Amino acid sequence: MRKTIASEDERYHNIIENSMNGIIIHRLIQNPDDKNKTHLILEVNKAFQTLTGLCSEEVVGKSVSDVFVDKVILEKIKQIITTEKPIRFDGYFTQFNKHLEILTFPTGNDEYVSVLTNITHRKYSERKKQILACG
């Protein structure tokens, strides 16, 4: 049985690590001194590092609000804490100079997964089509 669990853990780790999308695994932490809650980053994959330019050593163990400066992400994290439901949003993130689509969902035990997709080229193509249509 242990071998099966270990091989499943390795399988899931390989799926996450080899994904073309940036992946963040984070946990909801309640600050015992007050009512503030934060999301502590537990793990990121190689694609996250490539997408953001941030290496895992810079982000693992830090709160999401310490890593992401864009207010859009921080507001959505607050929404996730409140609703405990999956959320999908996109926007231009000046910190990374990219348009990102982010899907975040709870996985149980106060843990969440966020999947980041670079949609910059799609957004530029959409904008170009709009400009040409007005032309």
Short mmCIF file of N, CA, C and O in Angstrom, two decimals:
data_model
loop_
_atom_site.label_atom_id
_atom_site.label_comp_id
_atom_site.label_asym_id
_atom_site.label_seq_id
_atom_site.Cartn_x
_atom_site.Cartn_y
_atom_site.Cartn_z
N MET A 1 0.82 -1.20 0.00
CA MET A 1 0.00 0.00 0.00
C MET A 1 0.87 1.27 0.00
O MET A 1 0.56 2.21 -0.67
N ARG A 2 1.95 1.27 0.78
CA ARG A 2 2.82 2.44 0.83
C ARG A 2 3.43 2.74 -0.52
O ARG A 2 3.57 3.89 -0.90
N LYS A 3 3.80 1.69 -1.24
CA LYS A 3 4.38 1.88 -2.55
C LYS A 3 3.37 2.54 -3.49
O LYS A 3 3.72 3.41 -4.27
N THR A 4 2.11 2.15 -3.39
CA THR A 4 1.06 2.73 -4.21
C THR A 4 0.88 4.21 -3.89
O THR A 4 0.80 5.03 -4.79
N ILE A 5 0.84 4.55 -2.61
CA ILE A 5 0.68 5.95 -2.21
C ILE A 5 1.88 6.76 -2.67
O ILE A 5 1.74 7.85 -3.23
N ALA A 6 3.08 6.22 -2.47
CA ALA A 6 4.29 6.93 -2.90
C ALA A 6 4.29 7.12 -4.41
O ALA A 6 4.64 8.19 -4.90
N SER A 7 3.90 6.10 -5.16
CA SER A 7 3.90 6.23 -6.61
C SER A 7 2.82 7.20 -7.08
O SER A 7 3.01 7.91 -8.05
N GLU A 8 1.69 7.25 -6.38
CA GLU A 8 0.65 8.23 -6.72
C GLU A 8 1.14 9.64 -6.44
O GLU A 8 0.93 10.54 -7.24
N ASP A 9 1.80 9.84 -5.29
CA ASP A 9 2.36 11.15 -4.98
C ASP A 9 3.36 11.58 -6.04
O ASP A 9 3.36 12.73 -6.48
N GLU A 10 4.21 10.66 -6.45
CA GLU A 10 5.21 10.96 -7.49
C GLU A 10 4.52 11.28 -8.82
O GLU A 10 4.93 12.20 -9.52
N ARG A 11 3.48 10.53 -9.12
CA ARG A 11 2.74 10.76 -10.36
C ARG A 11 2.13 12.17 -10.38
O ARG A 11 2.26 12.90 -11.35
N TYR A 12 1.47 12.55 -9.28
CA TYR A 12 0.86 13.87 -9.23
C TYR A 12 1.93 14.97 -9.26
O TYR A 12 1.75 15.99 -9.90
N HIS A 13 3.04 14.73 -8.57
CA HIS A 13 4.13 15.71 -8.59
C HIS A 13 4.65 15.89 -10.02
O HIS A 13 4.91 17.00 -10.46
N ASN A 14 4.81 14.78 -10.76
CA ASN A 14 5.27 14.86 -12.15
C ASN A 14 4.28 15.59 -13.03
O ASN A 14 4.68 16.35 -13.92
N ILE A 15 2.99 15.38 -12.81
CA ILE A 15 1.97 16.09 -13.59
C ILE A 15 2.09 17.59 -13.35
O ILE A 15 2.11 18.38 -14.29
N ILE A 16 2.19 17.98 -12.10
CA ILE A 16 2.30 19.40 -11.75
C ILE A 16 3.60 19.99 -12.30
O ILE A 16 3.59 21.04 -12.94
N GLU A 17 4.68 19.31 -12.08
CA GLU A 17 5.99 19.83 -12.47
C GLU A 17 6.13 19.98 -13.98
O GLU A 17 6.78 20.88 -14.47
N ASN A 18 5.48 19.09 -14.74
CA ASN A 18 5.62 19.11 -16.19
C ASN A 18 4.49 19.82 -16.92
O ASN A 18 4.46 19.83 -18.14
N SER A 19 3.59 20.42 -16.17
CA SER A 19 2.50 21.18 -16.78
C SER A 19 3.05 22.39 -17.53
O SER A 19 4.05 22.99 -17.13
N MET A 20 2.41 22.73 -18.63
CA MET A 20 2.80 23.93 -19.40
C MET A 20 2.27 25.20 -18.74
O MET A 20 2.70 26.29 -19.07
N ASN A 21 1.34 25.05 -17.81
CA ASN A 21 0.77 26.18 -17.09
C ASN A 21 1.50 26.36 -15.77
O ASN A 21 1.94 25.40 -15.15
N GLY A 22 1.58 27.61 -15.33
CA GLY A 22 2.15 27.87 -14.02
C GLY A 22 1.20 27.37 -12.94
O GLY A 22 -0.01 27.57 -13.03
N ILE A 23 1.72 26.70 -11.95
CA ILE A 23 0.89 26.15 -10.88
C ILE A 23 1.46 26.58 -9.54
O ILE A 23 2.67 26.51 -9.31
N ILE A 24 0.55 27.03 -8.68
CA ILE A 24 0.89 27.40 -7.31
C ILE A 24 0.01 26.56 -6.39
O ILE A 24 -1.21 26.51 -6.57
N ILE A 25 0.61 25.93 -5.41
CA ILE A 25 -0.15 25.25 -4.36
C ILE A 25 0.01 26.11 -3.12
O ILE A 25 1.14 26.44 -2.72
N HIS A 26 -1.11 26.50 -2.52
CA HIS A 26 -1.05 27.38 -1.36
C HIS A 26 -2.06 26.96 -0.31
O HIS A 26 -3.04 26.28 -0.61
N ARG A 27 -1.81 27.37 0.93
CA ARG A 27 -2.65 26.99 2.07
C ARG A 27 -3.16 28.24 2.78
O ARG A 27 -2.41 29.19 2.98
N LEU A 28 -4.41 28.19 3.17
CA LEU A 28 -5.01 29.27 3.95
C LEU A 28 -4.49 29.21 5.38
O LEU A 28 -4.55 28.16 6.02
N ILE A 29 -3.95 30.32 5.86
CA ILE A 29 -3.40 30.40 7.22
C ILE A 29 -4.16 31.48 7.98
O ILE A 29 -4.29 32.61 7.50
N GLN A 30 -4.64 31.13 9.16
CA GLN A 30 -5.30 32.10 10.04
C GLN A 30 -4.25 32.67 10.98
O GLN A 30 -3.56 31.92 11.66
N ASN A 31 -4.11 33.98 10.99
CA ASN A 31 -3.19 34.63 11.92
C ASN A 31 -3.81 34.57 13.32
O ASN A 31 -4.90 35.09 13.53
N PRO A 32 -3.15 33.94 14.29
CA PRO A 32 -3.75 33.79 15.62
C PRO A 32 -3.93 35.11 16.37
O PRO A 32 -4.76 35.20 17.26
N ASP A 33 -3.17 36.15 15.99
CA ASP A 33 -3.25 37.43 16.68
C ASP A 33 -4.47 38.26 16.28
O ASP A 33 -4.89 39.13 17.01
N ASP A 34 -5.01 38.00 15.10
CA ASP A 34 -6.15 38.78 14.64
C ASP A 34 -6.99 37.93 13.70
O ASP A 34 -6.81 36.72 13.60
N LYS A 35 -7.91 38.55 13.02
CA LYS A 35 -8.82 37.81 12.15
C LYS A 35 -8.33 37.75 10.70
O LYS A 35 -9.05 37.30 9.84
N ASN A 36 -7.12 38.21 10.45
CA ASN A 36 -6.60 38.19 9.09
C ASN A 36 -6.27 36.77 8.65
O ASN A 36 -5.78 35.97 9.44
N LYS A 37 -6.55 36.50 7.39
CA LYS A 37 -6.20 35.23 6.79
C LYS A 37 -5.30 35.52 5.60
O LYS A 37 -5.45 36.53 4.95
N THR A 38 -4.39 34.61 5.34
CA THR A 38 -3.50 34.77 4.20
C THR A 38 -3.29 33.41 3.57
O THR A 38 -3.56 32.39 4.18
N HIS A 39 -2.79 33.43 2.35
CA HIS A 39 -2.47 32.20 1.65
C HIS A 39 -0.96 32.06 1.60
O HIS A 39 -0.28 32.90 1.02
N LEU A 40 -0.45 31.00 2.21
CA LEU A 40 0.98 30.72 2.23
C LEU A 40 1.32 29.81 1.05
O LEU A 40 0.68 28.77 0.87
N ILE A 41 2.30 30.20 0.25
CA ILE A 41 2.69 29.41 -0.92
C ILE A 41 3.52 28.22 -0.47
O ILE A 41 4.54 28.37 0.20
N LEU A 42 3.06 27.01 -0.85
CA LEU A 42 3.73 25.78 -0.48
C LEU A 42 4.64 25.26 -1.59
O LEU A 42 5.69 24.68 -1.32
N GLU A 43 4.21 25.46 -2.84
CA GLU A 43 4.97 24.90 -3.96
C GLU A 43 4.59 25.63 -5.24
O GLU A 43 3.46 26.07 -5.40
N VAL A 44 5.55 25.77 -6.13
CA VAL A 44 5.32 26.27 -7.48
C VAL A 44 6.06 25.35 -8.45
O VAL A 44 7.03 24.69 -8.07
N ASN A 45 5.59 25.32 -9.69
CA ASN A 45 6.26 24.46 -10.67
C ASN A 45 7.20 25.28 -11.56
O ASN A 45 7.29 26.50 -11.46
N LYS A 46 7.91 24.57 -12.45
CA LYS A 46 8.86 25.22 -13.36
C LYS A 46 8.17 26.24 -14.26
O LYS A 46 8.72 27.30 -14.54
N ALA A 47 6.97 25.90 -14.74
CA ALA A 47 6.26 26.82 -15.64
C ALA A 47 5.92 28.13 -14.93
O ALA A 47 5.97 29.20 -15.54
N PHE A 48 5.58 28.08 -13.65
CA PHE A 48 5.34 29.30 -12.88
C PHE A 48 6.60 30.16 -12.87
O PHE A 48 6.55 31.37 -13.08
N GLN A 49 7.73 29.51 -12.65
CA GLN A 49 8.99 30.24 -12.59
C GLN A 49 9.31 30.89 -13.93
O GLN A 49 9.76 32.04 -13.99
N THR A 50 9.07 30.17 -15.02
CA THR A 50 9.31 30.70 -16.36
C THR A 50 8.35 31.84 -16.67
O THR A 50 8.74 32.88 -17.20
N LEU A 51 7.09 31.67 -16.32
CA LEU A 51 6.04 32.65 -16.60
C LEU A 51 6.24 33.96 -15.86
O LEU A 51 6.07 35.04 -16.41
N THR A 52 6.64 33.86 -14.59
CA THR A 52 6.72 35.05 -13.75
C THR A 52 8.14 35.61 -13.60
O THR A 52 8.30 36.76 -13.21
N GLY A 53 9.13 34.76 -13.86
CA GLY A 53 10.51 35.18 -13.61
C GLY A 53 10.90 35.08 -12.15
O GLY A 53 11.99 35.48 -11.76
N LEU A 54 10.02 34.52 -11.33
CA LEU A 54 10.30 34.34 -9.91
C LEU A 54 10.70 32.90 -9.66
O LEU A 54 10.01 31.98 -10.08
N CYS A 55 11.81 32.67 -8.97
CA CYS A 55 12.21 31.29 -8.69
C CYS A 55 11.53 30.81 -7.40
O CYS A 55 11.09 31.62 -6.58
N SER A 56 11.47 29.51 -7.25
CA SER A 56 10.73 28.94 -6.12
C SER A 56 11.30 29.42 -4.78
O SER A 56 10.53 29.64 -3.84
N GLU A 57 12.60 29.60 -4.70
CA GLU A 57 13.20 30.07 -3.45
C GLU A 57 12.70 31.46 -3.04
O GLU A 57 12.70 31.80 -1.86
N GLU A 58 12.27 32.24 -4.02
CA GLU A 58 11.76 33.59 -3.74
C GLU A 58 10.33 33.59 -3.22
O GLU A 58 9.91 34.56 -2.60
N VAL A 59 9.57 32.53 -3.51
CA VAL A 59 8.14 32.58 -3.22
C VAL A 59 7.65 31.52 -2.23
O VAL A 59 6.70 31.79 -1.48
N VAL A 60 8.26 30.35 -2.21
CA VAL A 60 7.79 29.29 -1.30
C VAL A 60 8.00 29.74 0.14
O VAL A 60 9.07 30.22 0.51
N GLY A 61 6.95 29.60 0.94
CA GLY A 61 7.00 30.01 2.33
C GLY A 61 6.53 31.43 2.56
O GLY A 61 6.40 31.87 3.69
N LYS A 62 6.24 32.15 1.48
CA LYS A 62 5.74 33.53 1.60
C LYS A 62 4.24 33.56 1.34
O LYS A 62 3.68 32.66 0.72
N SER A 63 3.61 34.64 1.78
CA SER A 63 2.18 34.77 1.52
C SER A 63 1.97 35.25 0.09
O SER A 63 2.84 35.91 -0.50
N VAL A 64 0.82 34.90 -0.46
CA VAL A 64 0.48 35.33 -1.81
C VAL A 64 0.55 36.85 -1.91
O VAL A 64 1.05 37.39 -2.90
N SER A 65 0.11 37.55 -0.87
CA SER A 65 0.11 39.02 -0.91
C SER A 65 1.52 39.60 -0.87
O SER A 65 1.73 40.73 -1.30
N ASP A 66 2.50 38.84 -0.39
CA ASP A 66 3.89 39.30 -0.42
C ASP A 66 4.52 39.11 -1.79
O ASP A 66 5.46 39.81 -2.15
N VAL A 67 4.01 38.15 -2.55
CA VAL A 67 4.60 37.83 -3.86
C VAL A 67 3.92 38.59 -4.98
O VAL A 67 4.59 39.11 -5.88
N PHE A 68 2.60 38.69 -4.94
CA PHE A 68 1.85 39.34 -6.01
C PHE A 68 1.45 40.73 -5.56
O PHE A 68 0.74 40.90 -4.58
N VAL A 69 1.90 41.73 -6.31
CA VAL A 69 1.61 43.11 -5.93
C VAL A 69 0.35 43.65 -6.60
O VAL A 69 -0.19 44.66 -6.15
N ASP A 70 -0.11 43.00 -7.68
CA ASP A 70 -1.29 43.49 -8.38
C ASP A 70 -2.54 43.32 -7.52
O ASP A 70 -2.81 42.24 -7.00
N LYS A 71 -3.29 44.40 -7.37
CA LYS A 71 -4.48 44.39 -6.52
C LYS A 71 -5.55 43.42 -6.99
O LYS A 71 -6.31 42.90 -6.20
N VAL A 72 -5.60 43.15 -8.31
CA VAL A 72 -6.60 42.23 -8.85
C VAL A 72 -6.46 40.86 -8.19
O VAL A 72 -7.44 40.27 -7.73
N ILE A 73 -5.25 40.36 -8.12
CA ILE A 73 -5.02 39.04 -7.51
C ILE A 73 -5.39 39.07 -6.04
O ILE A 73 -6.07 38.17 -5.54
N LEU A 74 -5.00 40.09 -5.33
CA LEU A 74 -5.28 40.17 -3.90
C LEU A 74 -6.78 40.23 -3.62
O LEU A 74 -7.27 39.59 -2.69
N GLU A 75 -7.53 40.98 -4.43
CA GLU A 75 -8.98 41.03 -4.27
C GLU A 75 -9.63 39.68 -4.54
O GLU A 75 -10.55 39.27 -3.84
N LYS A 76 -9.14 38.98 -5.55
CA LYS A 76 -9.69 37.66 -5.88
C LYS A 76 -9.37 36.65 -4.78
O LYS A 76 -10.19 35.79 -4.47
N ILE A 77 -8.19 36.75 -4.19
CA ILE A 77 -7.83 35.86 -3.08
C ILE A 77 -8.80 36.08 -1.91
O ILE A 77 -9.27 35.13 -1.30
N LYS A 78 -9.13 37.34 -1.63
CA LYS A 78 -10.11 37.63 -0.57
C LYS A 78 -11.46 36.99 -0.90
O LYS A 78 -12.14 36.46 -0.03
N GLN A 79 -11.84 37.05 -2.17
CA GLN A 79 -13.10 36.46 -2.61
C GLN A 79 -13.09 34.94 -2.41
O GLN A 79 -14.07 34.35 -1.96
N ILE A 80 -11.97 34.31 -2.73
CA ILE A 80 -11.85 32.86 -2.56
C ILE A 80 -11.97 32.49 -1.09
O ILE A 80 -12.64 31.52 -0.73
N ILE A 81 -11.32 33.26 -0.22
CA ILE A 81 -11.39 33.00 1.22
C ILE A 81 -12.83 33.07 1.70
O ILE A 81 -13.29 32.25 2.48
N THR A 82 -13.58 34.05 1.20
CA THR A 82 -14.96 34.24 1.61
C THR A 82 -15.89 33.16 1.09
O THR A 82 -16.71 32.63 1.84
N THR A 83 -15.76 32.79 -0.19
CA THR A 83 -16.73 31.89 -0.81
C THR A 83 -16.33 30.42 -0.77
O THR A 83 -17.20 29.55 -0.86
N GLU A 84 -15.01 30.15 -0.69
CA GLU A 84 -14.51 28.76 -0.73
C GLU A 84 -14.89 28.05 -2.03
O GLU A 84 -14.99 26.83 -2.09
N LYS A 85 -15.14 28.82 -3.10
CA LYS A 85 -15.53 28.25 -4.39
C LYS A 85 -14.47 28.57 -5.44
O LYS A 85 -13.76 29.56 -5.34
N PRO A 86 -14.39 27.72 -6.49
CA PRO A 86 -13.43 28.00 -7.57
C PRO A 86 -13.73 29.35 -8.21
O PRO A 86 -14.88 29.79 -8.28
N ILE A 87 -12.67 29.98 -8.68
CA ILE A 87 -12.82 31.27 -9.34
C ILE A 87 -11.85 31.34 -10.51
O ILE A 87 -10.74 30.83 -10.44
N ARG A 88 -12.33 31.94 -11.61
CA ARG A 88 -11.50 32.15 -12.79
C ARG A 88 -11.57 33.63 -13.13
O ARG A 88 -12.64 34.23 -13.15
N PHE A 89 -10.41 34.22 -13.39
CA PHE A 89 -10.35 35.62 -13.77
C PHE A 89 -9.13 35.85 -14.63
O PHE A 89 -8.23 35.03 -14.68
N ASP A 90 -9.14 36.97 -15.33
CA ASP A 90 -7.95 37.32 -16.11
C ASP A 90 -7.73 38.81 -16.02
O ASP A 90 -8.62 39.56 -15.63
N GLY A 91 -6.54 39.20 -16.36
CA GLY A 91 -6.20 40.61 -16.33
C GLY A 91 -4.76 40.82 -16.75
O GLY A 91 -4.00 39.87 -16.93
N TYR A 92 -4.44 42.09 -16.90
CA TYR A 92 -3.06 42.46 -17.22
C TYR A 92 -2.33 42.68 -15.90
O TYR A 92 -2.78 43.47 -15.06
N PHE A 93 -1.23 41.99 -15.72
CA PHE A 93 -0.48 42.07 -14.49
C PHE A 93 0.84 42.79 -14.76
O PHE A 93 1.75 42.24 -15.39
N THR A 94 0.89 44.05 -14.31
CA THR A 94 2.05 44.90 -14.58
C THR A 94 3.33 44.30 -14.00
O THR A 94 4.40 44.47 -14.58
N GLN A 95 3.23 43.60 -12.91
CA GLN A 95 4.38 42.99 -12.26
C GLN A 95 5.12 42.05 -13.21
O GLN A 95 6.33 41.95 -13.16
N PHE A 96 4.36 41.38 -14.08
CA PHE A 96 4.95 40.41 -15.00
C PHE A 96 4.90 40.88 -16.45
O PHE A 96 5.38 40.19 -17.34
N ASN A 97 4.26 42.03 -16.70
CA ASN A 97 4.10 42.57 -18.04
C ASN A 97 3.41 41.55 -18.95
O ASN A 97 3.79 41.36 -20.10
N LYS A 98 2.35 40.92 -18.40
CA LYS A 98 1.64 39.87 -19.13
C LYS A 98 0.16 39.89 -18.78
O LYS A 98 -0.24 40.30 -17.69
N HIS A 99 -0.63 39.42 -19.74
CA HIS A 99 -2.04 39.12 -19.49
C HIS A 99 -2.09 37.67 -19.00
O HIS A 99 -1.56 36.77 -19.68
N LEU A 100 -2.69 37.44 -17.85
CA LEU A 100 -2.79 36.09 -17.31
C LEU A 100 -4.24 35.73 -17.05
O LEU A 100 -5.04 36.57 -16.65
N GLU A 101 -4.55 34.47 -17.28
CA GLU A 101 -5.81 33.91 -16.83
C GLU A 101 -5.46 33.03 -15.64
O GLU A 101 -4.52 32.24 -15.72
N ILE A 102 -6.20 33.18 -14.55
CA ILE A 102 -5.91 32.42 -13.34
C ILE A 102 -7.16 31.69 -12.89
O ILE A 102 -8.23 32.28 -12.76
N LEU A 103 -7.02 30.40 -12.68
CA LEU A 103 -8.08 29.57 -12.13
C LEU A 103 -7.59 29.10 -10.77
O LEU A 103 -6.50 28.53 -10.66
N THR A 104 -8.37 29.39 -9.72
CA THR A 104 -8.01 28.95 -8.37
C THR A 104 -9.16 28.15 -7.80
O THR A 104 -10.32 28.55 -7.93
N PHE A 105 -8.82 27.03 -7.19
CA PHE A 105 -9.86 26.18 -6.62
C PHE A 105 -9.35 25.52 -5.34
O PHE A 105 -8.16 25.25 -5.20
N PRO A 106 -10.28 25.26 -4.39
CA PRO A 106 -9.89 24.58 -3.16
C PRO A 106 -9.72 23.08 -3.42
O PRO A 106 -10.42 22.50 -4.24
N THR A 107 -8.76 22.48 -2.71
CA THR A 107 -8.54 21.03 -2.84
C THR A 107 -8.81 20.30 -1.52
O THR A 107 -8.62 19.10 -1.46
N GLY A 108 -9.22 21.01 -0.50
CA GLY A 108 -9.48 20.42 0.80
C GLY A 108 -8.38 20.76 1.79
O GLY A 108 -7.27 21.14 1.42
N ASN A 109 -8.71 20.64 3.08
CA ASN A 109 -7.75 20.92 4.16
C ASN A 109 -7.13 22.30 4.05
O ASN A 109 -5.94 22.47 4.29
N ASP A 110 -7.92 23.28 3.65
CA ASP A 110 -7.48 24.67 3.52
C ASP A 110 -6.38 24.86 2.48
O ASP A 110 -5.64 25.84 2.51
N GLU A 111 -6.24 23.90 1.55
CA GLU A 111 -5.27 24.05 0.47
C GLU A 111 -5.97 24.40 -0.82
O GLU A 111 -7.13 24.01 -1.05
N TYR A 112 -5.25 25.15 -1.66
CA TYR A 112 -5.77 25.63 -2.93
C TYR A 112 -4.73 25.42 -4.01
O TYR A 112 -3.54 25.38 -3.73
N VAL A 113 -5.20 25.33 -5.24
CA VAL A 113 -4.32 25.29 -6.39
C VAL A 113 -4.71 26.44 -7.30
O VAL A 113 -5.89 26.68 -7.55
N SER A 114 -3.70 27.16 -7.78
CA SER A 114 -3.92 28.21 -8.78
C SER A 114 -3.17 27.81 -10.04
O SER A 114 -2.00 27.43 -9.98
N VAL A 115 -3.87 27.90 -11.17
CA VAL A 115 -3.29 27.57 -12.47
C VAL A 115 -3.22 28.86 -13.27
O VAL A 115 -4.25 29.52 -13.49
N LEU A 116 -2.02 29.24 -13.69
CA LEU A 116 -1.80 30.49 -14.42
C LEU A 116 -1.51 30.18 -15.88
O LEU A 116 -0.66 29.35 -16.19
N THR A 117 -2.24 30.86 -16.76
CA THR A 117 -2.05 30.70 -18.20
C THR A 117 -1.72 32.06 -18.80
O THR A 117 -2.41 33.04 -18.54
N ASN A 118 -0.68 32.10 -19.60
CA ASN A 118 -0.28 33.33 -20.28
C ASN A 118 -1.21 33.52 -21.50
O ASN A 118 -1.18 32.72 -22.43
N ILE A 119 -2.03 34.56 -21.46
CA ILE A 119 -2.95 34.84 -22.57
C ILE A 119 -2.59 36.15 -23.27
O ILE A 119 -3.42 36.74 -23.96
N THR A 120 -1.36 36.58 -23.12
CA THR A 120 -0.92 37.86 -23.69
C THR A 120 -1.11 37.90 -25.20
O THR A 120 -1.68 38.87 -25.72
N HIS A 121 -0.68 36.88 -25.90
CA HIS A 121 -0.81 36.88 -27.37
C HIS A 121 -2.27 36.91 -27.79
O HIS A 121 -2.63 37.60 -28.75
N ARG A 122 -3.11 36.18 -27.10
CA ARG A 122 -4.54 36.18 -27.41
C ARG A 122 -5.14 37.57 -27.22
O ARG A 122 -5.90 38.05 -28.06
N LYS A 123 -4.78 38.22 -26.13
CA LYS A 123 -5.30 39.57 -25.87
C LYS A 123 -4.83 40.56 -26.93
O LYS A 123 -5.61 41.41 -27.38
N TYR A 124 -3.57 40.47 -27.33
CA TYR A 124 -3.07 41.36 -28.38
C TYR A 124 -3.78 41.10 -29.70
O TYR A 124 -4.11 42.03 -30.44
N SER A 125 -4.04 39.83 -30.01
CA SER A 125 -4.76 39.49 -31.24
C SER A 125 -6.18 40.03 -31.21
O SER A 125 -6.68 40.55 -32.21
N GLU A 126 -6.84 39.90 -30.06
CA GLU A 126 -8.20 40.42 -29.93
C GLU A 126 -8.21 41.93 -30.12
O GLU A 126 -9.08 42.47 -30.79
N ARG A 127 -7.26 42.60 -29.53
CA ARG A 127 -7.17 44.07 -29.65
C ARG A 127 -6.90 44.47 -31.10
O ARG A 127 -7.47 45.43 -31.60
N LYS A 128 -6.02 43.75 -31.75
CA LYS A 128 -5.71 44.05 -33.17
C LYS A 128 -6.96 43.88 -34.04
O LYS A 128 -7.21 44.73 -34.91
N LYS A 129 -7.73 42.85 -33.80
CA LYS A 129 -8.98 42.64 -34.54
C LYS A 129 -9.96 43.80 -34.32
O LYS A 129 -10.63 44.24 -35.24
N GLN A 130 -10.04 44.26 -33.07
CA GLN A 130 -10.92 45.39 -32.76
C GLN A 130 -10.49 46.64 -33.52
O GLN A 130 -11.32 47.37 -34.07
N ILE A 131 -9.20 46.89 -33.55
CA ILE A 131 -8.68 48.08 -34.23
C ILE A 131 -8.94 47.99 -35.72
O ILE A 131 -9.39 48.96 -36.36
N LEU A 132 -8.70 46.81 -36.31
CA LEU A 132 -8.94 46.63 -37.73
C LEU A 132 -10.42 46.74 -38.09
O LEU A 132 -10.78 47.24 -39.15
N ALA A 133 -11.29 46.28 -37.20
CA ALA A 133 -12.73 46.35 -37.44
C ALA A 133 -13.22 47.80 -37.43
O ALA A 133 -14.18 48.14 -38.14
N CYS A 134 -12.56 48.64 -36.66
CA CYS A 134 -12.94 50.05 -36.59
C CYS A 134 -12.37 50.86 -37.76
O CYS A 134 -12.83 51.94 -38.04
N GLY A 135 -11.34 50.30 -38.40
CA GLY A 135 -10.55 50.98 -39.40
C GLY A 135 -11.24 51.43 -40.60
O GLY A 135 -11.16 52.33 -41.28
#
